Coordinates of N, CA and C in Angstrom, one line a residue:
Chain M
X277 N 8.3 4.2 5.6 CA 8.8 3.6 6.8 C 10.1 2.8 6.4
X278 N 11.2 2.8 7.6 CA 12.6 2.5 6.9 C 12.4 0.9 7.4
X279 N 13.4 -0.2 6.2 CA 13.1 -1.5 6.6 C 13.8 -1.8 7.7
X280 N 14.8 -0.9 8.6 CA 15.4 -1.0 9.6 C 15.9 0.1 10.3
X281 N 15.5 0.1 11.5 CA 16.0 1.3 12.5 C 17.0 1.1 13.8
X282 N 17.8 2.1 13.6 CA 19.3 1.1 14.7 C 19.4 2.9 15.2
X283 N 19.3 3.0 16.8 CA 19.8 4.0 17.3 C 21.5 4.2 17.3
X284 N 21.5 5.3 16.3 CA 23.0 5.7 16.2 C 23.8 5.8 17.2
X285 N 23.4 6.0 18.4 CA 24.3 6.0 19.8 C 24.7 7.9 19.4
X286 N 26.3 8.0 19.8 CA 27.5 7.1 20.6 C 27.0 6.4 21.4
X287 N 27.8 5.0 21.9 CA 27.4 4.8 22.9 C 28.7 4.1 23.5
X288 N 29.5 4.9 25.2 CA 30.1 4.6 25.4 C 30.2 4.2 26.6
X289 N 31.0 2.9 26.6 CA 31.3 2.0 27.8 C 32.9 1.4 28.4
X290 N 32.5 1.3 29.8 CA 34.5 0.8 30.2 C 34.5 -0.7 30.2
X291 N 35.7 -0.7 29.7 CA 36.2 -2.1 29.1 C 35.8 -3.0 30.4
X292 N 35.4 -4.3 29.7 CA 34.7 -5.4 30.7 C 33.6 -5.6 30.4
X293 N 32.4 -4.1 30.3 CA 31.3 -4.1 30.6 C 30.5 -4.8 29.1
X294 N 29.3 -5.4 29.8 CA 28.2 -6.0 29.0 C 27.6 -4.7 27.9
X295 N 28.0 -4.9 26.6 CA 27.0 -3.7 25.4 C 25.6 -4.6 24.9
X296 N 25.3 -3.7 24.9 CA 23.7 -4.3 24.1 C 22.9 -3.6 22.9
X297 N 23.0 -3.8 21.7 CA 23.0 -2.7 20.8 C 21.6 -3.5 19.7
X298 N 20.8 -2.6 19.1 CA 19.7 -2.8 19.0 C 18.8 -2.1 18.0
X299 N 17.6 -3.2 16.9 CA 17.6 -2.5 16.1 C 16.1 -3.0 16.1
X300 N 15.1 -2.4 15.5 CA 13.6 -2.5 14.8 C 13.8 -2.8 13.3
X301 N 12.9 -3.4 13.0 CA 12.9 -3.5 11.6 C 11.0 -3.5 11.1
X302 N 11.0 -3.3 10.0 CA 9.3 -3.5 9.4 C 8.4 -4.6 9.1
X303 N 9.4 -5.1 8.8 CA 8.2 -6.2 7.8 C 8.6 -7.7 8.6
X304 N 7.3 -8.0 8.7 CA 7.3 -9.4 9.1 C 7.9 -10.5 8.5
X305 N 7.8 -10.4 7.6 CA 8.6 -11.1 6.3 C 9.9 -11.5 6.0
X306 N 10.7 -10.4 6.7 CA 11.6 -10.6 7.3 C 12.7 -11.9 7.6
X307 N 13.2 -13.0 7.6 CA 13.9 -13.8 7.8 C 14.7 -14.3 8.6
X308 N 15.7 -13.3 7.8 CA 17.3 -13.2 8.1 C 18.0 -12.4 8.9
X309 N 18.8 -11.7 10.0 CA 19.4 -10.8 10.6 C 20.5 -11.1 10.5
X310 N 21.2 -9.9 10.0 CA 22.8 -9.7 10.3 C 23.3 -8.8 10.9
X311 N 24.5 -9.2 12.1 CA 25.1 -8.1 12.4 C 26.7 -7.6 11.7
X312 N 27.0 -6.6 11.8 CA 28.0 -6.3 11.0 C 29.1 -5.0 11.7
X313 N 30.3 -5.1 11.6 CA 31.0 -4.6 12.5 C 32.0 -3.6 11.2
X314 N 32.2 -2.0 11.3 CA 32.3 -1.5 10.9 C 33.7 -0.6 11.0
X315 N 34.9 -0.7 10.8 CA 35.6 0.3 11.4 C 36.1 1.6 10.4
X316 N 36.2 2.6 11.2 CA 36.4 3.8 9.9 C 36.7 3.5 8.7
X317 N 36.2 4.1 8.0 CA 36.3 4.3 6.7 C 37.4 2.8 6.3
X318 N 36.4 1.6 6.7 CA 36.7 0.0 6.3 C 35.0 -0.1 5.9
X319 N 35.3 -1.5 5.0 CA 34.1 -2.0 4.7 C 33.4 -2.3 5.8
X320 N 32.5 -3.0 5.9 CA 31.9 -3.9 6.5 C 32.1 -5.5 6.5
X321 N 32.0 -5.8 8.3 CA 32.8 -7.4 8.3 C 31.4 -7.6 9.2
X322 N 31.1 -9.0 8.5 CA 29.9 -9.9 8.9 C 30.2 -10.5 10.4
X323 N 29.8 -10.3 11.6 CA 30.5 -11.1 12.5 C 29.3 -12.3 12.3
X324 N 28.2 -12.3 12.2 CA 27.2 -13.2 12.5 C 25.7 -13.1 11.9
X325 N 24.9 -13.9 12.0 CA 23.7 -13.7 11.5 C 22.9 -14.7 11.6
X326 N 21.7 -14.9 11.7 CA 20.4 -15.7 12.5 C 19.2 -15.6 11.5
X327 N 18.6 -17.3 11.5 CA 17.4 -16.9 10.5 C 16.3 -17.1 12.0
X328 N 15.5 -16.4 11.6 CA 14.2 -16.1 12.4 C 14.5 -16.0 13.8
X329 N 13.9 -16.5 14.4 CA 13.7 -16.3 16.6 C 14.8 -16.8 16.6
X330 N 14.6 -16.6 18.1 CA 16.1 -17.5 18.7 C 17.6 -16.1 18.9
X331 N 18.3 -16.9 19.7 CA 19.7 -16.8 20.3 C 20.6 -17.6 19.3
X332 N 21.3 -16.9 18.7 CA 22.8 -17.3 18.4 C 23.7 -16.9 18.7
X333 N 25.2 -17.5 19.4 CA 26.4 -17.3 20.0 C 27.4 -17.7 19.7
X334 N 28.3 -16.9 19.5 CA 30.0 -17.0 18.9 C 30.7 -16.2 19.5
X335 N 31.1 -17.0 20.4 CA 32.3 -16.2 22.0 C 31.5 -15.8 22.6
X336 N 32.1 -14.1 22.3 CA 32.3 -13.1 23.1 C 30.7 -12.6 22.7
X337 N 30.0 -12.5 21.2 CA 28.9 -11.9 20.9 C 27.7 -13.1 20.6
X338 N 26.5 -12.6 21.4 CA 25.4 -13.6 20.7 C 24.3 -12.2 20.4
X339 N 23.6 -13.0 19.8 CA 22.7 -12.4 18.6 C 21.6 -12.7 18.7
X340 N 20.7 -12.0 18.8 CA 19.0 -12.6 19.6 C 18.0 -11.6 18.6
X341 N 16.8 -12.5 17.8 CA 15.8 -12.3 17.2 C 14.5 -12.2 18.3
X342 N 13.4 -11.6 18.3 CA 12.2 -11.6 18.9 C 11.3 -11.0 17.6
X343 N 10.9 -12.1 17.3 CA 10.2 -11.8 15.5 C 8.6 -11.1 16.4
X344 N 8.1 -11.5 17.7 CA 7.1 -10.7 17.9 C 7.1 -9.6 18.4
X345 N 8.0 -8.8 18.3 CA 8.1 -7.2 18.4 C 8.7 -6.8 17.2
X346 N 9.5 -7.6 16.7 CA 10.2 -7.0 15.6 C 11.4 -6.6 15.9
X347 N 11.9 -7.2 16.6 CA 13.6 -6.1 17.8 C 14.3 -7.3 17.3
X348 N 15.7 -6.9 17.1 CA 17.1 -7.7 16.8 C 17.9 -6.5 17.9
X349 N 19.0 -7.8 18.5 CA 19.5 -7.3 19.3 C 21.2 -8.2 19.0
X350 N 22.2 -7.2 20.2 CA 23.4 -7.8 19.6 C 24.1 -7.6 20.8
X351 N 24.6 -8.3 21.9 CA 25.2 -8.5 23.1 C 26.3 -9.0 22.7
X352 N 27.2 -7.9 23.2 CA 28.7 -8.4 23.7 C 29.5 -8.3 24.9
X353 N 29.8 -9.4 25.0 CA 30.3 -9.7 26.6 C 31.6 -9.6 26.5
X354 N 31.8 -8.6 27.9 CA 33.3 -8.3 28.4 C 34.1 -7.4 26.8
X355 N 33.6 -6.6 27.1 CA 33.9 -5.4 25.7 C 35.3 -5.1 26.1
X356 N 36.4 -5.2 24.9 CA 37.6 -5.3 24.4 C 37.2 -3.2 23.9
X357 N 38.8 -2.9 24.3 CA 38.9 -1.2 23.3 C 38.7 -1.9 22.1
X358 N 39.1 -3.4 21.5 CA 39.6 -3.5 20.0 C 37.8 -3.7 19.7
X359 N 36.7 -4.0 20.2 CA 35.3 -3.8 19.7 C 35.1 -2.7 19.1
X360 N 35.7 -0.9 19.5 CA 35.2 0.1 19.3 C 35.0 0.2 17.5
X361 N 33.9 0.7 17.4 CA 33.5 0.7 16.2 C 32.2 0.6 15.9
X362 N 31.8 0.9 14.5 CA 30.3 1.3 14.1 C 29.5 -0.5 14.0
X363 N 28.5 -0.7 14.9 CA 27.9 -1.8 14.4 C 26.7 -1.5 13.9
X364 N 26.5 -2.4 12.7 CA 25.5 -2.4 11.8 C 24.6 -3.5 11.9
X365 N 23.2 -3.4 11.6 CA 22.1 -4.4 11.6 C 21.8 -4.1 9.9
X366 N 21.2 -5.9 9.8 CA 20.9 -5.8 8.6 C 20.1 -7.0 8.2
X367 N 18.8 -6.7 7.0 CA 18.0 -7.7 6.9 C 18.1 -8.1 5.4
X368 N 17.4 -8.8 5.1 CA 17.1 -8.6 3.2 C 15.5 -9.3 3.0
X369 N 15.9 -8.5 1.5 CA 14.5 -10.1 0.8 C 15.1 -10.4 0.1
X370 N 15.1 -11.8 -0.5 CA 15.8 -12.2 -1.7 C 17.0 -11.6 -1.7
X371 N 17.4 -11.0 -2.6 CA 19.0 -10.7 -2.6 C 19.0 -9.0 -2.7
X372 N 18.1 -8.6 -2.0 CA 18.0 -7.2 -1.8 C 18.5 -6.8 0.1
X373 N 19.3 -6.1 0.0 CA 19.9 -6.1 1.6 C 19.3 -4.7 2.4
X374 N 19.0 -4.9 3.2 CA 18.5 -3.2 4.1 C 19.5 -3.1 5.4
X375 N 20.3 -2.3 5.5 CA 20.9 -1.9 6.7 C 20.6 -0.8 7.7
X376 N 20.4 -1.1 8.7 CA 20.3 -0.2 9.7 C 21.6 0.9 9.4
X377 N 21.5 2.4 10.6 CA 22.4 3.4 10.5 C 23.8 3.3 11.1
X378 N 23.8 2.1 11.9 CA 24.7 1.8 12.4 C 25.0 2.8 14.0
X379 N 25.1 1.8 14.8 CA 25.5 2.4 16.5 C 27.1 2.2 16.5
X380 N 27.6 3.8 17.0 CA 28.9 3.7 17.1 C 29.1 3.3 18.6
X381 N 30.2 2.9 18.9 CA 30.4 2.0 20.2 C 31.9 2.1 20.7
X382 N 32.1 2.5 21.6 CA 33.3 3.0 22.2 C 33.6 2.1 23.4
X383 N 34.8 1.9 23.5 CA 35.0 0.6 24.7 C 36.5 1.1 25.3
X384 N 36.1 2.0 26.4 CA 37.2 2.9 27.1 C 37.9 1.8 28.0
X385 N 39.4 2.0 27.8 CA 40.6 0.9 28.5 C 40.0 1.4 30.1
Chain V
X136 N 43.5 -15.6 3.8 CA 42.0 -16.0 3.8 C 42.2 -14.6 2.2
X137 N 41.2 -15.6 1.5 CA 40.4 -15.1 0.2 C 39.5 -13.7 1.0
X138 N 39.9 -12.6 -0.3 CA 39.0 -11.5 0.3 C 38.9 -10.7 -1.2
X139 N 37.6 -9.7 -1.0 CA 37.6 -9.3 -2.0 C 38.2 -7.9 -2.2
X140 N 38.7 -7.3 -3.2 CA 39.8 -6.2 -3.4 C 38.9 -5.2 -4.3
X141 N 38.8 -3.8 -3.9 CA 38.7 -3.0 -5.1 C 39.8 -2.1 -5.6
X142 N 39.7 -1.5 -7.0 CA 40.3 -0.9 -7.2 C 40.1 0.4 -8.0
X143 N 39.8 1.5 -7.5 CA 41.1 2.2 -7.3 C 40.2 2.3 -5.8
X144 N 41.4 3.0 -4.7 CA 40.7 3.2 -3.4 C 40.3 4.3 -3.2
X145 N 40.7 5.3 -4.2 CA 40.0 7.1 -4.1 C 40.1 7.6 -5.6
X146 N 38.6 7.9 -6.2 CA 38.7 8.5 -7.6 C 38.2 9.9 -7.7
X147 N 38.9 10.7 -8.1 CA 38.4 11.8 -8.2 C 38.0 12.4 -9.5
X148 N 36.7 12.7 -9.7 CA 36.1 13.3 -11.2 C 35.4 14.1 -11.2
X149 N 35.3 15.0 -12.1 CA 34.5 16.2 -12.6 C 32.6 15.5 -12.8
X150 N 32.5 16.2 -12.7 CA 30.9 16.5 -12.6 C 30.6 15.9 -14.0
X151 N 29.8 15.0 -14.5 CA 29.1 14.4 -16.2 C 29.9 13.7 -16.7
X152 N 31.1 13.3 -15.8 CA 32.3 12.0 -16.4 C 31.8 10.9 -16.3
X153 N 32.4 10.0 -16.9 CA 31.8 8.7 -16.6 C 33.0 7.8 -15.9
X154 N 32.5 7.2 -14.8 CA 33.5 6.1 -13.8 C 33.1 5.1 -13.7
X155 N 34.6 3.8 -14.1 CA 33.7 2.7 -13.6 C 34.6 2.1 -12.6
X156 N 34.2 1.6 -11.4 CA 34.9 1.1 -10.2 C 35.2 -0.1 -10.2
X157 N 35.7 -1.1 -10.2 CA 36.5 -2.3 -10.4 C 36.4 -3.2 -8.8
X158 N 36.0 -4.4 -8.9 CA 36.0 -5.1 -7.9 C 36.6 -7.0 -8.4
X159 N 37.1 -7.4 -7.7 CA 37.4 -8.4 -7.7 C 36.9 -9.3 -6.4
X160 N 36.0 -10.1 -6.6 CA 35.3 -11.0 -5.6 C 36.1 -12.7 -5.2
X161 N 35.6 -12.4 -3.9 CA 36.3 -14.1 -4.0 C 36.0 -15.0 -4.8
X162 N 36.7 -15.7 -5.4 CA 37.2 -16.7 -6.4 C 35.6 -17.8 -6.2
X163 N 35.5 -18.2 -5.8 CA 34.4 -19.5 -5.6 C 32.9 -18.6 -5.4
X164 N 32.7 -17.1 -4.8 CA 31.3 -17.0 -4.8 C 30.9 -16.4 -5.9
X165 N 29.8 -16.9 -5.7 CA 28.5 -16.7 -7.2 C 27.7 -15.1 -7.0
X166 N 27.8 -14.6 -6.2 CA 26.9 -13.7 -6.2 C 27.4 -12.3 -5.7
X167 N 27.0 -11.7 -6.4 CA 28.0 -10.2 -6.3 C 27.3 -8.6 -6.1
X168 N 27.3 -7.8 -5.5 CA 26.9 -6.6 -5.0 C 27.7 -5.6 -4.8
X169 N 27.0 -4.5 -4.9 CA 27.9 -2.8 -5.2 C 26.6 -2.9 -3.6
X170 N 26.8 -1.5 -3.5 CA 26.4 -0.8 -1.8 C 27.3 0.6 -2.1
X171 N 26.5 1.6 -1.5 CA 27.3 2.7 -1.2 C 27.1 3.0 0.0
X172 N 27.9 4.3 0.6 CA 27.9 4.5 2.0 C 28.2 6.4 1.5
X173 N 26.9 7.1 1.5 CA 27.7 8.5 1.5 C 27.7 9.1 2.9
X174 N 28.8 9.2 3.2 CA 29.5 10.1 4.3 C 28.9 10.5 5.9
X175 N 29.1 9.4 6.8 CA 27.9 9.8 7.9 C 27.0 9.2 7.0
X176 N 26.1 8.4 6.6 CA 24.8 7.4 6.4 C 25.1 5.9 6.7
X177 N 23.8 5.2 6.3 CA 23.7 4.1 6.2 C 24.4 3.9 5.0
X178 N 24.8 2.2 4.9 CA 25.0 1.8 4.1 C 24.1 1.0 3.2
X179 N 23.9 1.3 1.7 CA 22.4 1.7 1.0 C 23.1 0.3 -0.7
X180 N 21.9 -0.3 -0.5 CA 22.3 -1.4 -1.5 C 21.9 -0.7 -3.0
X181 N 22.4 -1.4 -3.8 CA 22.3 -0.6 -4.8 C 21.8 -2.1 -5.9
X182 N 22.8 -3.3 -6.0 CA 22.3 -3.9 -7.0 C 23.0 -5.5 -6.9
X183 N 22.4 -6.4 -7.2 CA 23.0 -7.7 -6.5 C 23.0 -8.1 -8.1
X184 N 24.3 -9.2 -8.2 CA 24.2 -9.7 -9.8 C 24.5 -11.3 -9.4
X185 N 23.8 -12.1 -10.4 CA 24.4 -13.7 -10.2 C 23.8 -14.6 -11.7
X186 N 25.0 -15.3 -11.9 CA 24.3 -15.7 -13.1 C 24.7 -14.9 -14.6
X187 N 25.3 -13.9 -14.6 CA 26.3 -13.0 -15.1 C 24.5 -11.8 -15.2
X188 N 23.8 -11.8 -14.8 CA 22.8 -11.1 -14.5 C 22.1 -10.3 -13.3
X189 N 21.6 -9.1 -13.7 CA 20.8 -8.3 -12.1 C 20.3 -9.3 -11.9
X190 N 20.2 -9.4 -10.4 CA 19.3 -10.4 -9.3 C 17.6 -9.3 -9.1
X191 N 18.8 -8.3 -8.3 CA 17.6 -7.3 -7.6 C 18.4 -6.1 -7.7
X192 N 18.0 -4.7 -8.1 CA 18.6 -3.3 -8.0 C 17.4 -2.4 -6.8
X193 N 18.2 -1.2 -6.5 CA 17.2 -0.5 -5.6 C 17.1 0.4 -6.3
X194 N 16.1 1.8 -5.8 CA 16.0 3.0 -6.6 C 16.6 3.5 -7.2
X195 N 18.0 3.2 -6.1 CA 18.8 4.0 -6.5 C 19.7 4.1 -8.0
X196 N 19.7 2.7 -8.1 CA 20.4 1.7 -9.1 C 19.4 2.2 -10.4
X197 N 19.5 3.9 -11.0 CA 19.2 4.1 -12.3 C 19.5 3.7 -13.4
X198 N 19.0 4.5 -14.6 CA 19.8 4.3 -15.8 C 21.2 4.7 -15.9
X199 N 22.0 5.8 -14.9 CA 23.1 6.0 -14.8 C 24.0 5.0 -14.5
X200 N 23.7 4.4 -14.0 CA 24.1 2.9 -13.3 C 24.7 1.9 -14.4
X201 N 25.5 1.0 -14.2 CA 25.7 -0.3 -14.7 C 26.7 -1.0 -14.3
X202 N 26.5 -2.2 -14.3 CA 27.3 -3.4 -13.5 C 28.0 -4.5 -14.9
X203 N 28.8 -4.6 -15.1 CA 29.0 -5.9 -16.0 C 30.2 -6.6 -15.4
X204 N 30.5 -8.2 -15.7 CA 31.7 -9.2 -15.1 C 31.9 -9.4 -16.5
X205 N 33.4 -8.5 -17.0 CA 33.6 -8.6 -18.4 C 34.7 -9.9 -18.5
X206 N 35.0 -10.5 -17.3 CA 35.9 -11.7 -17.6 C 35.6 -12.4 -16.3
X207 N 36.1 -13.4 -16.2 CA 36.2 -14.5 -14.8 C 36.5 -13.8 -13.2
X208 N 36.9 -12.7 -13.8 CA 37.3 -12.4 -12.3 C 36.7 -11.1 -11.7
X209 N 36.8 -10.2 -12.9 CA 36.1 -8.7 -12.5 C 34.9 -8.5 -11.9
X210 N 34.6 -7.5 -11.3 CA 33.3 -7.1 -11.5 C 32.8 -5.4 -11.6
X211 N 32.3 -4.8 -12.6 CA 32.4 -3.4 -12.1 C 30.9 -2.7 -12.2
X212 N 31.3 -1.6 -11.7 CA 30.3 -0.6 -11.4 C 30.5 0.6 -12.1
X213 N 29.6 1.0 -13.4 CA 29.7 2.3 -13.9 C 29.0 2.8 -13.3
X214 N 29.1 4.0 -13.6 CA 28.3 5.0 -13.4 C 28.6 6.8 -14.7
X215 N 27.9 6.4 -15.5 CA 27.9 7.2 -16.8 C 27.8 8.7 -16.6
X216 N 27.3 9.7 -15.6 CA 27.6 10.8 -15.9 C 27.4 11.0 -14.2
X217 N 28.6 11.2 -13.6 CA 28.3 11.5 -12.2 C 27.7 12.5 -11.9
X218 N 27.4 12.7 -11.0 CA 26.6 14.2 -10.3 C 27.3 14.3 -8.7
X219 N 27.2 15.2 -8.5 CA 27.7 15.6 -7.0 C 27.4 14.6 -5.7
X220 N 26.3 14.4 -6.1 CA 25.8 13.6 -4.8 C 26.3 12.0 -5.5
X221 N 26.7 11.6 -6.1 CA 27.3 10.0 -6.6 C 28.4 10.1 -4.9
X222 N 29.3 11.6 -4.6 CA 30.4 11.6 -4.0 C 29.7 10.3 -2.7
X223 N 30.9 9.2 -2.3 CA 30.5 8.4 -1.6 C 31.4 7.3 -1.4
X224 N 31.1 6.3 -0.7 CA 31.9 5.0 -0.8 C 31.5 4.5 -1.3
X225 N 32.3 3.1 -2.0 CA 31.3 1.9 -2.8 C 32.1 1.1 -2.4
X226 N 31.2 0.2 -1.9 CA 31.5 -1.1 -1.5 C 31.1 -2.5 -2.6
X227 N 32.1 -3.3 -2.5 CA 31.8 -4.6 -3.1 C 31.5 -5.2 -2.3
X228 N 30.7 -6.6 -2.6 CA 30.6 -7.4 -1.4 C 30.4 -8.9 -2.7
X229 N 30.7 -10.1 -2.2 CA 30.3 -11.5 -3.0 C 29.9 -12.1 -1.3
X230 N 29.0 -13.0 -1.8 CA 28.9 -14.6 -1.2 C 28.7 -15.9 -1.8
X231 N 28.8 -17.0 -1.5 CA 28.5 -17.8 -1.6 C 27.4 -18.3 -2.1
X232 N 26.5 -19.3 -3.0 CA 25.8 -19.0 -3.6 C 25.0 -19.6 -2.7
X233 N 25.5 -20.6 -1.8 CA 24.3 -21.5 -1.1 C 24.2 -20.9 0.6
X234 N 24.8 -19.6 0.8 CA 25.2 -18.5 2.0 C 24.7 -17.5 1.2
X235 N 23.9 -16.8 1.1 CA 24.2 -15.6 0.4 C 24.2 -14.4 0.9
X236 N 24.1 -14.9 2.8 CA 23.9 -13.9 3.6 C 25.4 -13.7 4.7
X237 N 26.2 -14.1 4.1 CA 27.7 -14.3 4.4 C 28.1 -13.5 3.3
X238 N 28.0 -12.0 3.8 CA 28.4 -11.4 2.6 C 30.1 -10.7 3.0
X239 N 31.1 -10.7 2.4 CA 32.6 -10.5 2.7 C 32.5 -9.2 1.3
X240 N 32.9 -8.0 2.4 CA 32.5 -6.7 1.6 C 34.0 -6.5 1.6
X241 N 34.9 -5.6 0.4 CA 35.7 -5.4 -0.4 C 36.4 -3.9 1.3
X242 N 36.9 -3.3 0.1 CA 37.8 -1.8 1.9 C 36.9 -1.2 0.8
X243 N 36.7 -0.9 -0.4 CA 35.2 0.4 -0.6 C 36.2 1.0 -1.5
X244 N 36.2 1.7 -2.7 CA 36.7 2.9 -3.3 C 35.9 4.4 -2.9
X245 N 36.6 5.4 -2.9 CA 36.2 6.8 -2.7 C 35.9 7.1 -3.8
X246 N 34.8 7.4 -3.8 CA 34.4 8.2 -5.4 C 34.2 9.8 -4.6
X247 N 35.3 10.7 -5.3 CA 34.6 12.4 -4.8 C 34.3 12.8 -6.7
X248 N 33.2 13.8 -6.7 CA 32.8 14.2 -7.7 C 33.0 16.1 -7.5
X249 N 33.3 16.4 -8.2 CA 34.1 17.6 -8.3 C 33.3 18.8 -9.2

């Protein structure tokens, strides 16, 4: 079983609109959630991350845990073309990191 | 803003060479990680070091494998006899020692294996 599962999309939307992007993970144990914003063949940039339940918000993106299903979720409001790009979910134990496949995300002018 | 740099950005090598990829982490964090990304996948952890020591490695992180910080600033990633499938990105990443989930990942070198 994978420690995180993130539906690859495409998934495409016109600029303004509300994205909602979304991942499962395994283990209860769990903690930590990050999301992570990916552009071609670029590294990966941390926008945010949340320990356990709960809503966290920064601007335009908040970030919401539901540890009793096991779902991480990643809402961005009023989508910019400059969002388009692969976002990534991601958990750890200790200093071991598991990343989802990443949802590509298109944000048509 | 402090960021972490690899170097070289695309290596190209023959099949049973040995490569070692070069990373430079930001200056103040303690804790340091390789990741690869082969082509269209996830990006797949490989080995976290702190303390001038492995933290945690994954499967994948065999005997082919090795990491050393041979001075204050470096950090690298061998890899002693490549194979085809090594072909990938590698990413650096450091944090913070008291963040460790503020991870600031490097632009990745190309490794193609030939």
């Amino acid at each position: 079983q994978k420690e995180v599962e993130q539906d690859p999309g495409p998934l495409s939307v016109p600029e303004g609109a509300i994205v909602s992007l979304n991942c499962t993970y395994s283990n209860s144990a769990f903690q930590y959630f990050m999301w992570y914003r990916q552009y071609s063949r670029k590294g990966p940039e941390l926008l945010m991350y949340t320990y356990s339940s709960g809503n966290k918000e920064d601007g335009r993106f908040t970030a919401q845990v539901d540890k009793s299903s096991k779902y991480i979720s990643l809402f961005i409001r009023d989508s910019q073309p400059s969002d388009s790009a692969t976002y990534l979910c991601a958990t750890n134990t200790g200093n071991q990191f598991y990343f989802g496949t990443g949802t590509s995300l298109t944000v048509i002018p | 803003e402090p960021e972490v740099t690899q170097t070289p950005s695309h290596q190209v090598t023959q099949m049973g060479q040995e490569v070692i990829l070069r990373c430079v982490p930001i200056s103040n964090h303690l804790y340091f990680y390789w990741y690869r990304q082969i082509l269209g996948q996830k990006v797949e952890f490989l080995v976290s070091f702190y303390n001038n020591e492995i933290s945690e490695k994954s499967e994948i992180f065999d005997d082919q494998f090795s990491v050393e910080r041979p001075d204050g600033s470096n950090f690298t990633l061998k890899i002693r006899s490549t194979k085809l499938e090594d072909s990938a990105m590698y990413f650096c990443a450091s944090s913070p020692h008291d963040r460790v989930h503020e991870q600031f990942f490097g632009p990745g070198t190309r490794l193609t294996v030939l």
